[in-house]
Coordinates of C-alpha atoms in Angstrom, one line a residue:
M1 CA 103.9 84.6 126.1
G2 CA 106.7 81.9 126.6
S3 CA 109.3 80.6 129.4
L4 CA 111.9 82.6 131.1
D5 CA 114.5 80.5 129.3
V6 CA 113.2 81.8 125.5
P7 CA 114.2 85.3 124.8
Q8 CA 111.3 87.7 124.4
P9 CA 111.1 90.1 121.3
D10 CA 111.7 93.8 121.6
Y11 CA 108.3 94.8 120.1
D12 CA 104.8 93.2 119.6
V13 CA 104.9 94.7 116.3
L14 CA 107.1 96.0 113.8
I15 CA 106.1 98.0 110.7
I16 CA 108.5 98.7 107.8
G17 CA 107.5 101.9 105.7
A18 CA 105.9 105.0 107.1
G19 CA 103.6 105.8 104.3
L20 CA 100.0 105.9 104.6
S21 CA 99.4 102.3 105.4
G22 CA 102.2 102.2 107.7
C23 CA 100.9 105.1 109.5
Y24 CA 97.4 103.7 109.6
A25 CA 98.8 100.2 111.1
C26 CA 100.7 102.2 113.5
Y27 CA 97.7 103.9 114.6
R28 CA 95.9 100.7 114.6
M29 CA 98.5 98.8 116.8
Q30 CA 98.2 101.9 119.4
Q31 CA 94.8 101.6 119.9
L32 CA 95.2 98.1 120.6
N33 CA 98.2 99.1 123.3
L34 CA 100.7 97.0 121.6
K35 CA 104.5 98.0 121.7
V36 CA 104.9 99.1 118.3
K37 CA 107.7 100.8 116.2
V38 CA 107.7 101.9 112.7
L39 CA 111.1 101.7 110.9
E40 CA 111.3 104.1 107.8
A41 CA 114.2 104.5 105.2
G42 CA 113.5 107.9 104.6
S43 CA 114.0 110.9 106.9
S44 CA 110.1 111.7 107.6
V45 CA 106.6 110.3 106.8
G46 CA 104.9 110.0 103.6
G47 CA 106.3 106.8 102.0
T48 CA 106.3 106.6 98.0
W49 CA 103.9 109.5 98.2
Y50 CA 93.4 107.7 103.0
W51 CA 92.9 106.2 105.3
K52 CA 90.6 108.8 107.2
V53 CA 89.4 112.4 106.5
L54 CA 89.9 115.0 109.0
D55 CA 87.5 117.7 109.6
E56 CA 90.3 120.3 110.5
W57 CA 92.4 119.7 107.4
N58 CA 91.6 122.0 104.5
W59 CA 93.0 121.1 101.0
S60 CA 94.0 123.8 98.5
E61 CA 93.4 121.6 95.2
H62 CA 91.6 118.7 94.1
F63 CA 94.3 116.5 93.3
A64 CA 97.0 117.7 96.3
P65 CA 100.8 117.6 95.1
Q66 CA 103.6 115.8 97.0
E67 CA 104.0 118.6 99.7
E68 CA 100.6 118.9 100.6
T69 CA 100.0 115.2 100.8
E70 CA 103.3 115.1 102.9
R71 CA 101.9 117.7 105.4
Y72 CA 98.7 115.8 105.7
I73 CA 100.4 112.8 106.7
Q74 CA 102.5 114.8 109.4
F75 CA 99.4 116.3 110.4
I76 CA 97.8 112.7 111.1
C77 CA 101.0 111.9 113.0
D78 CA 100.7 115.0 115.2
K79 CA 97.0 114.3 115.9
Y80 CA 97.3 110.8 117.0
E81 CA 100.5 111.0 118.4
L82 CA 102.4 108.7 116.0
W83 CA 105.7 110.1 116.0
K84 CA 106.7 108.3 119.5
S85 CA 106.5 105.0 117.4
M86 CA 108.5 106.1 114.7
Q87 CA 112.3 105.7 113.7
F88 CA 113.3 107.4 110.6
D89 CA 116.9 106.7 108.4
T90 CA 116.5 103.2 109.1
R91 CA 116.8 101.0 105.9
V92 CA 115.9 97.3 106.9
K93 CA 118.0 94.7 104.6
S94 CA 116.9 91.3 106.2
A95 CA 113.8 89.8 108.3
H96 CA 114.1 86.4 109.3
W97 CA 111.9 84.0 111.3
Q98 CA 113.4 82.6 114.4
K99 CA 111.9 79.4 115.2
D100 CA 112.9 78.8 118.7
G101 CA 111.8 82.1 120.0
G102 CA 108.7 82.4 117.6
F103 CA 109.6 86.0 116.4
W104 CA 111.1 88.0 113.8
K105 CA 114.5 89.3 113.6
L106 CA 115.3 92.6 111.4
T107 CA 118.6 93.8 110.7
D108 CA 119.2 97.2 109.1
D109 CA 121.9 98.7 107.1
S110 CA 123.9 99.5 110.1
Q111 CA 123.8 96.2 111.3
R112 CA 121.3 97.1 114.0
E113 CA 118.9 94.2 115.2
Y114 CA 115.4 94.4 116.0
T115 CA 113.1 91.5 117.3
T116 CA 109.1 91.6 117.1
R117 CA 106.2 89.2 117.5
F118 CA 104.6 90.3 114.4
L119 CA 105.7 92.1 111.3
I120 CA 103.8 94.4 109.0
T121 CA 105.3 95.6 105.4
G122 CA 104.2 98.9 104.2
I123 CA 106.6 99.0 101.6
G124 CA 104.1 98.9 98.4
L125 CA 104.8 98.1 95.3
L126 CA 106.7 101.1 94.4
S127 CA 109.2 101.9 97.0
D128 CA 112.4 100.5 95.7
P129 CA 114.0 102.5 92.7
T130 CA 115.8 101.1 90.0
L131 CA 118.3 103.1 87.7
P132 CA 117.7 102.5 83.9
N133 CA 119.7 99.9 82.9
I134 CA 122.0 101.7 80.3
P135 CA 125.7 101.1 80.0
G136 CA 127.6 104.2 81.6
V137 CA 124.8 105.6 83.5
E138 CA 126.2 105.3 86.6
D139 CA 129.3 107.2 85.2
F140 CA 127.5 110.2 84.3
K141 CA 129.2 113.2 85.9
G142 CA 126.6 116.1 86.0
Q143 CA 124.0 116.5 88.4
A144 CA 121.5 113.2 88.5
F145 CA 118.2 112.4 90.4
H146 CA 115.8 109.9 90.8
T147 CA 112.3 111.0 91.0
S148 CA 111.7 108.6 94.2
R149 CA 114.8 109.9 95.7
W150 CA 114.5 113.6 95.1
P151 CA 116.5 115.8 97.0
S152 CA 114.8 118.0 100.2
K153 CA 116.4 121.0 99.2
H154 CA 115.2 123.0 96.0
V155 CA 116.6 121.9 92.9
G156 CA 116.7 124.7 89.9
F157 CA 116.9 124.1 86.1
E158 CA 117.1 127.6 85.1
G159 CA 119.3 127.9 82.0
K160 CA 120.4 124.1 82.2
N161 CA 120.2 121.3 79.8
V162 CA 118.2 118.7 81.1
G163 CA 117.3 115.1 80.0
I164 CA 114.8 113.1 81.6
I165 CA 115.0 109.5 81.0
G166 CA 111.5 107.5 80.7
V167 CA 107.7 108.7 80.5
G168 CA 106.6 106.9 83.7
A169 CA 104.1 108.7 85.5
T170 CA 106.4 111.1 87.8
A171 CA 108.3 112.0 84.5
I172 CA 105.1 112.9 82.6
Q173 CA 104.1 115.1 85.7
M174 CA 107.5 116.6 85.9
T175 CA 108.3 117.2 82.1
P176 CA 106.0 120.3 81.7
E177 CA 107.3 122.2 84.9
I178 CA 111.1 121.5 84.1
A179 CA 110.3 122.8 80.4
K180 CA 109.2 126.1 81.9
T181 CA 112.7 127.0 83.0
A182 CA 115.2 125.0 81.3
K183 CA 117.3 126.1 78.4
S184 CA 116.6 122.9 76.8
L185 CA 114.9 119.6 77.8
T186 CA 115.5 116.2 75.9
V187 CA 113.0 113.3 76.9
F188 CA 114.5 109.8 76.3
Q189 CA 111.7 107.6 75.9
R190 CA 112.0 103.5 75.3
T191 CA 108.2 102.9 75.0
P192 CA 105.4 105.7 74.9
N193 CA 103.1 105.9 77.6
W194 CA 99.0 106.4 77.4
A195 CA 98.4 109.6 79.5
I196 CA 95.0 111.6 80.0
P197 CA 94.5 115.1 81.4
L198 CA 94.1 115.3 85.4
H199 CA 92.3 118.4 84.9
N200 CA 93.4 119.8 88.4
S201 CA 91.9 122.7 90.2
L202 CA 92.2 125.1 93.2
I203 CA 89.9 124.8 96.2
D204 CA 88.6 128.0 97.9
K205 CA 86.9 128.3 101.2
E206 CA 83.3 128.1 99.7
G207 CA 84.5 124.8 97.7
M208 CA 86.1 123.2 100.9
D209 CA 83.2 123.6 103.0
K210 CA 81.0 122.0 100.3
I211 CA 83.4 119.1 100.2
R212 CA 83.5 118.8 103.9
A213 CA 79.6 118.7 104.1
A214 CA 79.7 115.9 101.5
Y215 CA 82.2 113.5 103.1
P216 CA 79.7 111.1 104.3
E217 CA 78.2 110.6 100.7
T218 CA 81.5 110.9 99.4
L219 CA 82.9 108.0 101.5
K220 CA 79.7 106.0 100.8
K221 CA 80.4 106.2 96.9
I222 CA 83.6 105.5 97.1
N223 CA 83.4 102.2 99.2
S224 CA 80.3 101.2 96.7
A225 CA 82.4 101.8 93.8
R226 CA 84.1 98.7 92.2
L227 CA 87.6 100.5 92.1
S228 CA 87.2 102.8 95.1
F229 CA 87.3 105.8 93.1
L230 CA 84.8 108.6 93.1
H231 CA 83.7 107.7 89.7
A232 CA 80.8 105.7 88.5
D233 CA 81.5 102.2 87.4
G234 CA 81.8 101.6 83.6
D235 CA 78.8 99.3 83.1
K236 CA 77.9 100.7 79.6
S237 CA 78.5 98.2 76.8
I238 CA 80.3 100.0 73.8
W239 CA 78.3 98.0 71.2
D240 CA 75.1 99.6 72.4
D241 CA 76.1 103.0 71.2
T242 CA 76.4 104.2 67.8
P243 CA 79.9 106.0 66.7
E244 CA 78.7 109.2 67.2
E245 CA 77.2 108.3 70.4
R246 CA 80.9 106.9 71.6
E247 CA 82.6 110.0 70.4
A248 CA 80.4 112.2 72.9
F249 CA 80.7 109.6 75.5
W250 CA 84.5 110.1 75.3
E251 CA 84.6 113.7 74.9
Y252 CA 82.8 114.1 78.1
L253 CA 84.9 111.5 80.1
Y254 CA 88.0 113.2 78.7
A255 CA 86.7 116.5 79.9
Q256 CA 86.5 115.1 83.7
P257 CA 89.0 115.4 86.4
G258 CA 90.7 112.5 87.9
F259 CA 90.5 108.8 86.6
G260 CA 87.0 108.8 85.1
F261 CA 88.4 108.4 81.3
W262 CA 89.8 104.8 82.8
A263 CA 87.3 103.9 85.6
S264 CA 84.1 105.0 83.8
N265 CA 84.4 103.9 80.4
Y266 CA 82.9 101.1 78.5
K267 CA 83.0 97.7 80.3
E268 CA 84.8 95.9 77.4
T269 CA 87.6 98.5 77.4
L270 CA 90.2 96.2 79.2
R271 CA 88.9 92.9 77.9
D272 CA 87.7 93.5 74.2
R273 CA 90.5 93.9 71.7
Q274 CA 88.4 95.6 69.3
A275 CA 86.8 98.0 72.1
N276 CA 90.2 98.8 73.4
A277 CA 91.5 99.5 70.0
L278 CA 88.4 101.9 69.5
V279 CA 89.1 103.8 73.0
S280 CA 93.0 103.8 72.1
E281 CA 92.4 105.7 68.5
F282 CA 90.3 108.2 70.6
V283 CA 93.1 108.8 72.9
A284 CA 95.7 108.7 70.1
K285 CA 93.7 111.3 68.0
K286 CA 93.7 114.0 71.2
I287 CA 97.4 113.6 71.3
R288 CA 97.8 114.6 67.9
Q289 CA 95.5 117.5 68.4
R290 CA 97.4 118.6 71.5
V291 CA 100.9 118.3 69.8
H292 CA 101.6 120.4 66.7
D293 CA 104.4 118.5 65.2
P294 CA 102.8 115.4 63.4
W295 CA 106.2 113.4 63.7
T296 CA 106.4 114.1 67.3
A297 CA 102.9 113.3 68.1
D298 CA 103.1 109.8 66.2
K299 CA 106.3 109.0 68.5
L300 CA 104.4 109.8 71.9
I301 CA 101.4 107.4 70.9
P302 CA 102.0 103.8 71.9
K303 CA 101.8 101.2 69.1
T304 CA 102.6 97.9 71.1
Y305 CA 99.8 98.2 73.5
G306 CA 96.4 99.5 74.1
F307 CA 95.2 102.2 76.3
G308 CA 94.8 101.3 80.1
L309 CA 96.4 98.2 79.8
R310 CA 99.5 99.7 82.1
R311 CA 99.5 102.2 84.9
L312 CA 97.8 105.3 83.6
P313 CA 99.7 108.6 84.3
M314 CA 97.9 111.6 84.9
E315 CA 99.2 114.7 83.0
T316 CA 98.8 118.4 83.2
N317 CA 100.1 120.0 79.7
F318 CA 102.1 117.0 79.4
Y319 CA 101.6 117.2 75.7
E320 CA 101.7 120.7 75.0
A321 CA 105.3 120.7 76.4
F322 CA 106.3 119.3 73.1
N323 CA 105.3 122.4 71.5
R324 CA 108.0 124.5 73.2
P325 CA 111.0 125.3 71.3
N326 CA 113.7 123.9 74.0
E327 CA 111.6 120.4 74.2
V328 CA 113.2 117.6 72.2
T329 CA 112.1 113.9 72.1
G330 CA 114.7 111.6 72.2
A331 CA 110.3 96.8 96.7
F332 CA 110.1 93.3 98.1
D333 CA 113.4 92.2 96.5
A334 CA 115.1 94.9 98.6
I335 CA 114.6 93.1 102.0
D336 CA 115.9 90.0 102.7
I337 CA 113.0 88.2 104.1
R338 CA 113.1 84.5 105.4
G339 CA 110.7 82.4 106.9
I340 CA 110.4 78.8 108.3
D341 CA 113.7 77.1 108.2
G342 CA 115.3 80.2 106.4
H343 CA 113.0 79.7 103.5
R344 CA 113.2 82.8 101.3
L345 CA 110.4 84.8 100.0
L346 CA 112.3 85.3 96.8
D347 CA 112.3 81.4 96.0
E348 CA 109.0 81.1 97.6
W349 CA 107.7 83.7 94.9
K350 CA 110.2 82.7 92.1
D351 CA 107.1 81.6 89.6
G352 CA 104.9 84.3 90.7
P353 CA 103.4 85.5 94.2
R354 CA 101.6 82.8 96.0
T355 CA 99.5 84.6 98.9
Y356 CA 96.3 84.2 101.1
L357 CA 94.3 87.3 100.6
G358 CA 97.3 89.0 99.5
I359 CA 98.2 89.5 103.1
T360 CA 99.9 86.4 104.3
V361 CA 102.3 83.9 103.0
R362 CA 102.7 80.1 103.8
R363 CA 105.7 79.3 105.6
F364 CA 106.3 82.9 107.0
P365 CA 104.2 83.0 109.8
N366 CA 103.0 86.6 111.8
I367 CA 104.0 88.6 108.7
F368 CA 101.2 90.6 107.0
M369 CA 101.3 92.7 104.0
S370 CA 99.9 96.0 103.3
M371 CA 99.6 97.0 99.4
G372 CA 101.4 93.8 98.4
P373 CA 100.4 91.2 95.4
H374 CA 97.2 89.7 95.3
Q375 CA 95.2 92.3 97.1
A376 CA 93.1 95.2 96.4
Y377 CA 93.8 97.2 99.9
G378 CA 95.8 96.5 102.9
N379 CA 93.9 94.7 105.5
I380 CA 95.3 93.2 108.9
P381 CA 93.5 90.5 110.7
A382 CA 92.0 91.5 114.0
S383 CA 93.4 87.9 115.1
I384 CA 96.6 89.9 115.9
E385 CA 95.1 90.9 119.0
Y386 CA 95.3 87.6 120.6
A387 CA 97.2 85.3 118.3
L388 CA 101.0 84.3 119.0
Y389 CA 101.2 82.4 115.8
I390 CA 99.3 82.9 112.5
E391 CA 100.2 81.6 109.3
P392 CA 97.7 80.4 106.6
K393 CA 97.1 77.1 105.8
E394 CA 98.5 75.7 102.2
D395 CA 95.1 74.7 100.7
S396 CA 94.0 78.4 101.4
V397 CA 97.1 79.8 99.8
Q398 CA 96.4 77.6 96.7
K399 CA 92.8 78.5 96.5
W400 CA 93.3 82.0 96.7
T401 CA 96.2 82.3 94.2
D402 CA 94.0 80.3 92.0
H403 CA 91.5 82.6 92.5
V404 CA 93.4 85.8 91.5
H405 CA 94.6 84.0 88.3
E406 CA 90.8 83.3 87.4
L407 CA 89.9 86.9 87.9
G408 CA 92.8 87.8 86.0
Q409 CA 91.8 85.7 82.7
G410 CA 90.9 87.8 79.7
L411 CA 92.5 90.7 80.9
L412 CA 94.3 92.4 78.0
S413 CA 96.7 94.4 80.5
N414 CA 98.3 90.7 81.6
E415 CA 99.5 90.2 77.9
V416 CA 101.6 93.8 78.5
D417 CA 104.8 94.0 80.0
S418 CA 104.9 96.4 82.8
W419 CA 105.4 96.5 86.5
L420 CA 101.8 95.5 87.0
T421 CA 102.8 92.4 85.5
G422 CA 106.2 92.1 87.2
V423 CA 108.3 93.1 84.3
N424 CA 111.3 95.5 84.9
K425 CA 113.4 95.5 82.0
N426 CA 115.9 97.4 83.9
V427 CA 116.4 94.6 86.4
A428 CA 117.8 91.2 85.6
G429 CA 115.5 88.1 86.2
K430 CA 112.6 90.7 85.9
Q431 CA 111.4 89.5 82.7
K432 CA 108.8 87.0 83.1
R433 CA 105.1 88.3 83.4
I434 CA 103.2 87.2 86.3
I435 CA 99.6 88.0 87.7
A436 CA 100.4 90.1 90.7
R437 CA 97.2 92.2 91.1
Y438 CA 93.7 91.2 92.5
S439 CA 91.2 92.4 89.6
G440 CA 88.0 91.8 91.4
S441 CA 86.0 94.6 93.1
A442 CA 87.1 96.3 96.3
Q443 CA 83.9 95.1 97.8
D444 CA 84.5 91.7 96.9
F445 CA 87.9 91.5 98.4
R446 CA 86.5 93.1 101.8
R447 CA 83.7 90.8 101.8
Q448 CA 86.2 87.7 101.6
C449 CA 88.1 89.1 104.5
N450 CA 85.3 89.8 106.5
A451 CA 84.0 86.1 105.9
V452 CA 87.4 84.9 107.0
A453 CA 87.0 86.6 110.1
G454 CA 83.5 85.8 110.4
A455 CA 84.6 81.9 110.6
E456 CA 87.0 82.5 113.2
Y457 CA 90.0 82.3 111.0
E458 CA 89.7 78.6 110.2
T459 CA 91.9 79.1 107.0
F460 CA 94.9 79.8 109.3
E461 CA 97.0 77.8 111.6
L462 CA 96.8 79.6 115.0
R463 CA 98.4 79.0 118.0

């Protein structure tokens, strides 16, 4: 590992974040008998919100709420004894590569230091909240909550005047619930959002037995689907159907639970402007049918971008909430990551992310990203079992980044400002669009990762 004169790191692997990807990485590192520690800013596991289905677990709903998802992750930590490798209430502020020792040094917000041979980031894309860029918002004297930092104790809204800023995914889920008890609810939106019904339902014992028996086939379908959803891939052409056939097809998809309307729609939906306009008008018609007041309905229909071009929220009675008399309409930057010679990750990515396989970055050895930019799903190279130093070669980084950009050509979503294209209007310097997503299929992504392993990681520098 090194001479006695060179300080040895505290850990073989440090993992930032105890969400699903962080827990899975911890499980795999323990299997390799590596000394591992997970550093989590929160007070328990869960991350912003599957890596293995357990026969012992019984789900109560087809789309589990936050509390049940959290209990499931805690159950996983119990079963695989992950708690011993976890440290909570620890927010990492910096991660700097130490050239002399060949390891990473991390510092948390209490100035405690940790050293590790390998670093895995499981912080995802949604872990660092931003306040609305509204003058005076920090001076508000009433109770204020950010949905990603919700207090653990019960928050009651009975008889209160409540305002919700924004109509993102979480706000769309919260609005109908708060509207049930609040004295008044005002929703402040800058840009309306497309949303479709979740169609959630409870699962009884008989239903759970059927789901459990179908696990092998379910996982097979998920692994073979382009988007890894339990929905058929959208391979029909919109131009092969008559207007009446399209309408019937959309009505069928709209009534299905989950992401079927987005994942199984016509193949031209996200690339052809005319096709996208037709799909958008169908969803707009549904909004008008569900919201009684025409003026309010019109305000809830996006005019500047088409359906499916931003992250698609799923809703339950969101639009119906505006029919109530009390309703009124109105993550990597967070850590100072420095690689070889103190080179900052922010500088490396100032013109957009440059990665290899969405997992590694040139000039940042021994660090692996789970659920970062340019990847379909988290994947940690098996070379961690034996390598002391691993860094992607420059030509590998350039080829992969070019490949990601080529896949993104023609996608209408890359013409829309959203966090999926790196734009956050509440943060200075986040106004430039970038291509941050790998838009190929999940199977293609896995094949390319497996090909790298099959070629004995020749696209990396290994020492």
